[in-house]
mmCIF file of C-alpha atoms in Angstrom:
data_model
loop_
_atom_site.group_PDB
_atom_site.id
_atom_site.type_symbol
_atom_site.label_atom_id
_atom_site.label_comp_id
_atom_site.label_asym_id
_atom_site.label_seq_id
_atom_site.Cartn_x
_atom_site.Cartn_y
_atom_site.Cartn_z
ATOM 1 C CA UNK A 796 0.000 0.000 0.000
ATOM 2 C CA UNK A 797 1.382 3.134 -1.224
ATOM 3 C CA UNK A 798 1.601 5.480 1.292
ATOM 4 C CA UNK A 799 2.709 9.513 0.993
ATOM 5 C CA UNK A 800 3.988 12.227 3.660
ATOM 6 C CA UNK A 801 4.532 15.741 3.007
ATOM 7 C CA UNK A 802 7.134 17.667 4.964
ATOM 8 C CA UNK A 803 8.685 21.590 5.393
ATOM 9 C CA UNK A 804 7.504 24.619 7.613
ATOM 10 C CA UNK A 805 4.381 25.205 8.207
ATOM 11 C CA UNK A 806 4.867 29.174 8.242
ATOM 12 C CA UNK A 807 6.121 31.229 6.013
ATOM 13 C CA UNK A 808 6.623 35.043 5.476
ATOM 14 C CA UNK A 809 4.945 37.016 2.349
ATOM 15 C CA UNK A 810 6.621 37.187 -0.602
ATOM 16 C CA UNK A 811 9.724 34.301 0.414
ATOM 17 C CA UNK A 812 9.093 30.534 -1.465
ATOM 18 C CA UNK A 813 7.096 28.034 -0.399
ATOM 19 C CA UNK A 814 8.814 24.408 -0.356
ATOM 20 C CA UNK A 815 7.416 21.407 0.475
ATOM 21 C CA UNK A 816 8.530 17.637 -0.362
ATOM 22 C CA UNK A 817 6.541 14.485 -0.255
ATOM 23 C CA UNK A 818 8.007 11.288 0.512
ATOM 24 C CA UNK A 819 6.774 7.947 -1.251
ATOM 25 C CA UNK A 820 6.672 4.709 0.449
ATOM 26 C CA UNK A 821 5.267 1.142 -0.791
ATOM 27 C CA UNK A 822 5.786 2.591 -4.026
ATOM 28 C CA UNK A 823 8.484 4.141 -5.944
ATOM 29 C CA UNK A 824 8.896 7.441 -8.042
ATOM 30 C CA UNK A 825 10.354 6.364 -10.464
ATOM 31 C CA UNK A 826 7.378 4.098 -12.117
ATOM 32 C CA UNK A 827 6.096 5.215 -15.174
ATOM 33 C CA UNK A 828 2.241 4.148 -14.677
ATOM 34 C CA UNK A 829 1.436 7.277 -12.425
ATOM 35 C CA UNK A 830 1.608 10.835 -11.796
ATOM 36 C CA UNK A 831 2.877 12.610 -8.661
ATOM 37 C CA UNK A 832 0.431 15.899 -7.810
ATOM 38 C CA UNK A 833 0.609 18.587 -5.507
ATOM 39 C CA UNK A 834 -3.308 19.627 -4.924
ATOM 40 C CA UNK A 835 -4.162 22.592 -2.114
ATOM 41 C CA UNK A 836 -6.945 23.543 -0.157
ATOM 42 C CA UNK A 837 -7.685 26.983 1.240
ATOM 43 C CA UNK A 838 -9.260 26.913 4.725
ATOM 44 C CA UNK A 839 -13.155 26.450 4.391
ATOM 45 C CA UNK A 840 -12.800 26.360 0.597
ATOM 46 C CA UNK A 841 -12.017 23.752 -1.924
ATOM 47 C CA UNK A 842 -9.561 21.650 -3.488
ATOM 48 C CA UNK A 843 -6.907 23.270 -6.380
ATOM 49 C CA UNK A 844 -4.798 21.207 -8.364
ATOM 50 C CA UNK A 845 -1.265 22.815 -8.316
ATOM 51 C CA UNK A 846 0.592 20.705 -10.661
ATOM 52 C CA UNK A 847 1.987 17.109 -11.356
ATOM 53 C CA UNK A 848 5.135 15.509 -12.126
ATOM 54 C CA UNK A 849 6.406 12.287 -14.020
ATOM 55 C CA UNK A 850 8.787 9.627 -13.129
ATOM 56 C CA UNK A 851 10.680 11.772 -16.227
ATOM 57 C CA UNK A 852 10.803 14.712 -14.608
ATOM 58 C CA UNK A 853 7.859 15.818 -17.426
ATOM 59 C CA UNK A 854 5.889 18.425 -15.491
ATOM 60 C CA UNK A 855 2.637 20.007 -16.057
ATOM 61 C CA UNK A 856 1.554 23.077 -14.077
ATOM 62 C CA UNK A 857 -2.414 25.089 -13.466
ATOM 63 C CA UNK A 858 -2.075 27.639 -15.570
ATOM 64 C CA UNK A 859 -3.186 30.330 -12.959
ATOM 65 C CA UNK A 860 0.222 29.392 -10.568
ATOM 66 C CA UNK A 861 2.484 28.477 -13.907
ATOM 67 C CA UNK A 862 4.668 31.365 -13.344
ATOM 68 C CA UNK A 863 5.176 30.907 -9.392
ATOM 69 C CA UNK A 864 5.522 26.722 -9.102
ATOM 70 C CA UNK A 865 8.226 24.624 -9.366
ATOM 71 C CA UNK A 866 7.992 20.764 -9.178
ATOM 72 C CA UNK A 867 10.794 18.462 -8.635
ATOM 73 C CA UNK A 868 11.472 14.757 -8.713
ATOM 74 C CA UNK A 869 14.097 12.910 -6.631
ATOM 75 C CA UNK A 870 14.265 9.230 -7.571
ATOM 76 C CA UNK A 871 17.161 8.595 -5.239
ATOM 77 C CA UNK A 872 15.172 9.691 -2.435
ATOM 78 C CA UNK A 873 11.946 8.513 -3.899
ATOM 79 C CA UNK A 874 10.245 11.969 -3.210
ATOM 80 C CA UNK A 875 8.825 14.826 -4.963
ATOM 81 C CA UNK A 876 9.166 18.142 -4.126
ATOM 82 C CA UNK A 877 7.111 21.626 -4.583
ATOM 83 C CA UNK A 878 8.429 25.741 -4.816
ATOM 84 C CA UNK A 879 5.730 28.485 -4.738
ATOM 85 C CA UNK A 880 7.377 32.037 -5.242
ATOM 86 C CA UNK A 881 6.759 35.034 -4.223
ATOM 87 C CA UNK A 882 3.818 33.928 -1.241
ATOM 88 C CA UNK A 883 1.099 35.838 -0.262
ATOM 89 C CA UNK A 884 -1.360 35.303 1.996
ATOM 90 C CA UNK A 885 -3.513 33.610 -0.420
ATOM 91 C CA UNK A 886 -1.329 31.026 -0.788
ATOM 92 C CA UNK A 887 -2.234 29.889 3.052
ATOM 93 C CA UNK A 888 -3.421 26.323 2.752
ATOM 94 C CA UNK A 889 -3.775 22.857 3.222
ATOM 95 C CA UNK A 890 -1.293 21.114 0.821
ATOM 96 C CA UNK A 891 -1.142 17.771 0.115
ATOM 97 C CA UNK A 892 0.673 15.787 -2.607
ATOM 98 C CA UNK A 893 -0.889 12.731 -4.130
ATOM 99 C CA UNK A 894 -0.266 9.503 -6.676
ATOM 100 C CA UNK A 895 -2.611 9.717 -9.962
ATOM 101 C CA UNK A 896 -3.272 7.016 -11.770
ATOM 102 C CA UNK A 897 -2.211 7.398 -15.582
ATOM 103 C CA UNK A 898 -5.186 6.216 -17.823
ATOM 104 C CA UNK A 899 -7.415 6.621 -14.997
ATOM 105 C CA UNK A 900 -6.873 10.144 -14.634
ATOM 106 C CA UNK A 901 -8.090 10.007 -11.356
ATOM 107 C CA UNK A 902 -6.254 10.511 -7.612
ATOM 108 C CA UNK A 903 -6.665 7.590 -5.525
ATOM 109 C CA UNK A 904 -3.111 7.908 -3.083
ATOM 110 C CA UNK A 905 -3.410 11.009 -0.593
ATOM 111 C CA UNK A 906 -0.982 12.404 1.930
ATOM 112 C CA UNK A 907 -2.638 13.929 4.993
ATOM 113 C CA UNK A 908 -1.698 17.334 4.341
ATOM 114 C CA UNK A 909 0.227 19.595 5.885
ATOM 115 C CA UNK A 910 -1.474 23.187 6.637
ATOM 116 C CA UNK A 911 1.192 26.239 5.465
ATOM 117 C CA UNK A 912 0.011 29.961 6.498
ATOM 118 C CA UNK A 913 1.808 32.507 4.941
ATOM 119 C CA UNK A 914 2.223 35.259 7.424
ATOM 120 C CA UNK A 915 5.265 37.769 8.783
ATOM 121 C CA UNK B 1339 -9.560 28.076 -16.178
ATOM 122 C CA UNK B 1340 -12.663 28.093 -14.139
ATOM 123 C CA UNK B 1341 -13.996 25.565 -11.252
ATOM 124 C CA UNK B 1342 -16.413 23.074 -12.114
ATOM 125 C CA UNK B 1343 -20.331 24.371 -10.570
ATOM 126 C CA UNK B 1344 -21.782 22.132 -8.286
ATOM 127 C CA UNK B 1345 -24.186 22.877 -5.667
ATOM 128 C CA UNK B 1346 -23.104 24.313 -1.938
ATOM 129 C CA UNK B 1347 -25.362 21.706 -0.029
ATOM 130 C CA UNK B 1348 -27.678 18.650 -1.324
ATOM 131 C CA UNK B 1349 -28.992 16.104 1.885
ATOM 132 C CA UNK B 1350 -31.462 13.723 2.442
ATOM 133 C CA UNK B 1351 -32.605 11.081 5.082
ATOM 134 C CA UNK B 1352 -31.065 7.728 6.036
ATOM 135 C CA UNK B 1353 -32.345 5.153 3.466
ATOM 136 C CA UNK B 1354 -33.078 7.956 0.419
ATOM 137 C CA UNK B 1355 -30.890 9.130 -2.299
ATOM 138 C CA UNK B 1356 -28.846 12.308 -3.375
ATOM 139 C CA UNK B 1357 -27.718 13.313 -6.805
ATOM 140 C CA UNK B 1358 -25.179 16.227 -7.006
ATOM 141 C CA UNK B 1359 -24.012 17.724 -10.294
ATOM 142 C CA UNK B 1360 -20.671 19.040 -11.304
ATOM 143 C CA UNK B 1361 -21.152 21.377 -14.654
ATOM 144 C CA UNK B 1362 -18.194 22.459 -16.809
ATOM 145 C CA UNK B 1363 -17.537 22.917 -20.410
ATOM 146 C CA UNK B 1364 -17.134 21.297 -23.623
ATOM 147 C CA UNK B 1365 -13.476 21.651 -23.023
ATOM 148 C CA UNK B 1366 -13.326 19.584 -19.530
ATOM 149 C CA UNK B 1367 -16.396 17.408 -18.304
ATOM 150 C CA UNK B 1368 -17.593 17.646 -22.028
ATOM 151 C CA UNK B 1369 -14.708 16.578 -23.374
ATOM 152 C CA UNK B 1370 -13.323 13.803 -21.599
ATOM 153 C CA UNK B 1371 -14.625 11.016 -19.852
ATOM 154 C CA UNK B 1372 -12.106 11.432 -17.238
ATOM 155 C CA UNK B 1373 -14.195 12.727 -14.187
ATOM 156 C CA UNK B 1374 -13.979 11.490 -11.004
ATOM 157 C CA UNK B 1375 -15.474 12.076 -7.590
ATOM 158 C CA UNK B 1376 -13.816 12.492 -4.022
ATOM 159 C CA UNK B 1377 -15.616 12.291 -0.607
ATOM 160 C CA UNK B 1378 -14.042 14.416 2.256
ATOM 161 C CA UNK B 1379 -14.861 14.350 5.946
ATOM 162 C CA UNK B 1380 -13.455 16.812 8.007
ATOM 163 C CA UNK B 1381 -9.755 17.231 8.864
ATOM 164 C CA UNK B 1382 -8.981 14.020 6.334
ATOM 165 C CA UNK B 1383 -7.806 13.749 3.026
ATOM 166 C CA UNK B 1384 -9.866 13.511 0.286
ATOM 167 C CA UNK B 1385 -11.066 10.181 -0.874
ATOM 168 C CA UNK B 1386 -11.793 8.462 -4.514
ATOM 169 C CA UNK B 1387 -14.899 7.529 -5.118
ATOM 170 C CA UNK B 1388 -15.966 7.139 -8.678
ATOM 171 C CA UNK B 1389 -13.291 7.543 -11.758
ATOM 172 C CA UNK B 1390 -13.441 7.777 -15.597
ATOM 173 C CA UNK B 1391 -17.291 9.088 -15.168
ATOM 174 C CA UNK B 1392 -19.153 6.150 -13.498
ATOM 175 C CA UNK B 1393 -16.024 3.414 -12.147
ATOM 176 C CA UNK B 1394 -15.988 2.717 -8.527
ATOM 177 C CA UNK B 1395 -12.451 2.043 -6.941
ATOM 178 C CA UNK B 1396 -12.748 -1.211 -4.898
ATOM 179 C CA UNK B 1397 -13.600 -0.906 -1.539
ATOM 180 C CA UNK B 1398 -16.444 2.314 -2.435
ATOM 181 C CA UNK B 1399 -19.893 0.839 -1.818
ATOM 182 C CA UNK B 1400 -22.241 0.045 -4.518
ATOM 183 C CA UNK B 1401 -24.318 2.939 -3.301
ATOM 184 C CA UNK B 1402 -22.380 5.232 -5.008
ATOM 185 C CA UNK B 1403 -22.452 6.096 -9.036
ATOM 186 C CA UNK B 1404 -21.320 8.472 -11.315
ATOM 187 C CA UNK B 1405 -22.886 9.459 -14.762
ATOM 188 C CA UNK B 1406 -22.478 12.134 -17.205
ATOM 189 C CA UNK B 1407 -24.430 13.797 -19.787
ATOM 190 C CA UNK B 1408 -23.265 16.221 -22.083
ATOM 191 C CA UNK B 1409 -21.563 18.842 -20.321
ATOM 192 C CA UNK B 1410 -23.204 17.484 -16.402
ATOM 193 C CA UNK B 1411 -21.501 14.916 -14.435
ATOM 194 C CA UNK B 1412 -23.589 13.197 -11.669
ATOM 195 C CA UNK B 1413 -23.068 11.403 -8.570
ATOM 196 C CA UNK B 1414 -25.896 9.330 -6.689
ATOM 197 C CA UNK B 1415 -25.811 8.239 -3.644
ATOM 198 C CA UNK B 1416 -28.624 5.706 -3.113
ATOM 199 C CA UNK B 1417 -29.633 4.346 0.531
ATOM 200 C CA UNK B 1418 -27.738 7.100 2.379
ATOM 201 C CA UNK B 1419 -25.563 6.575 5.173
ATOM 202 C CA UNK B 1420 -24.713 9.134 8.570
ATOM 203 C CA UNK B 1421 -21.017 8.249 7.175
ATOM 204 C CA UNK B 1422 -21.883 9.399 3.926
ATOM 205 C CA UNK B 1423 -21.884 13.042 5.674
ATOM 206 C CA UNK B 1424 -18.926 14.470 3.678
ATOM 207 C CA UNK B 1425 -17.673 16.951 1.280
ATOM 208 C CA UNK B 1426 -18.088 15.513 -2.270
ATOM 209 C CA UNK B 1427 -15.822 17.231 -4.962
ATOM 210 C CA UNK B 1428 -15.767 16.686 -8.633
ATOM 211 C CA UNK B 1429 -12.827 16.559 -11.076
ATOM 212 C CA UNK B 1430 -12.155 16.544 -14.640
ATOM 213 C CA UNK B 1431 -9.425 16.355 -16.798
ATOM 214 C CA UNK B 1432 -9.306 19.496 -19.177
ATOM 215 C CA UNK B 1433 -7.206 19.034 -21.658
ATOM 216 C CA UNK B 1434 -3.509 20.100 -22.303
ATOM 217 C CA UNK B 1435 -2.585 17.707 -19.273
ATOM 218 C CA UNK B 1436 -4.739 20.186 -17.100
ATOM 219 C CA UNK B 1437 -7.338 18.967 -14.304
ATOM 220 C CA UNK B 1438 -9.640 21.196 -12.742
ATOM 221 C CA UNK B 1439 -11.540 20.344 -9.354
ATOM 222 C CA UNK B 1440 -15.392 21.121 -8.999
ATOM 223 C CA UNK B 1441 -16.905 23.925 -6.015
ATOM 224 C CA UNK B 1442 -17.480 21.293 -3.524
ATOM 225 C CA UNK B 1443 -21.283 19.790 -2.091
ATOM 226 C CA UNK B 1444 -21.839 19.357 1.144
ATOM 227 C CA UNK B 1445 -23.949 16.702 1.823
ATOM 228 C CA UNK B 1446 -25.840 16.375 4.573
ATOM 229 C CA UNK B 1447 -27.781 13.026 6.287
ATOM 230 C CA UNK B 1448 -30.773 14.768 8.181
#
């Protein structure tokens, strides 16, 4: 059973980078039948998908974060890491990284999620 | 790139069902028959519930099911359940190896 754990501070000041890395076990990185996301969730609002990441190193970002994510893959450590620039307090959330299922399309590994307020 | 619409609330009693929608565009739910549900009870991660429109994972009851029509996905939840109080949350792929998440229901067992 595949199991994922995100990691990193839990505060951070406006306008520094967000990073966060996710750590795989039962499972490894570097297979090439899924995808490795990194999904958020406001407080009291709803899920947003972030970006994902292949075994590859391929990545694929939302559009409306493009310019301010960074995802990174390290097979060696079998994790996956995120960068979010420039923080505001908007970017306060719950994030959690997850395993998608290529050909499925579909999300069925979660971490727990690990809550990061952006605040000085 | 906007969210998918679904409603803010949708319940029902023990024993009855509950149909929530999740409306995009021809360019997400439309498009692709990729949509899938998660449930979400508070403080947890979310959960997968239906995939690629109307699949169930194993494990999900049979009391869930997912449909679609045209540019409206659907998920029914027949003989409700007090642990089927959750947060229910569509998703769709949208093209251009983008996903896109619905509003959020939340679904209450009266």
């Amino acid at each position: 059973q595949v199991q994922l754990q995100e990691s990193g501070p839990g505060l951070v000041k406006p306008s520094e980078t967000l990073s966060l890395t996710c750590t795989v076990s039962g499972g490894s990185v570097s297979s090439g039948s899924y995808y490795w996301s990194w999904i958020r969730q406001p407080p009291g609002k709803g899920l947003e998908w972030i970006g994902y990441i292949y075994y590859s190193g391929s990545t694929n970002y939302n559009p409306s974060l493009k310019s301010r994510v960074t995802i990174s893959v390290d097979t060696s450590k079998n994790q996956f890491s995120l960068k979010l620039s420039s923080v505001t307090a908007a970017d306060t959330a719950v994030y959690y990284c997850a395993r998608g299922q290529l050909g499925e399309m579909a999300t069925r590994y979660w971490g727990q999620g690990t809550l990061v307020t952006v605040s000085s | 790139q906007s969210a998918l619409t679904q409603p803010p609330s949708a319940s029902g009693s023990p024993g009855q069902s509950v149909t929530i929608s999740c409306t995009g565009t021809s360019s997400d739910v439309g498009g692709y028959n990729y949509v899938s549900w998660y449930q979400q009870h508070p403080g947890k991660a979310p959960k997968l519930m239906i995939y690629e429109v109307s699949k169930r994972p194993s494990g999900v009851p049979d009391r869930f099911s997912g449909s679609k029509s045209g540019n409206t996905a659907s998920l029914t939840v027949s003989g409700l359940q007090a642990e089927d109080e959750a947060d229910y949350y569509c998703s769709s792929y949208a093209g251009s190896n983008n996903f896109i998440f619905g509003t959020g229901t939340k679904v209450t067992v009266l």
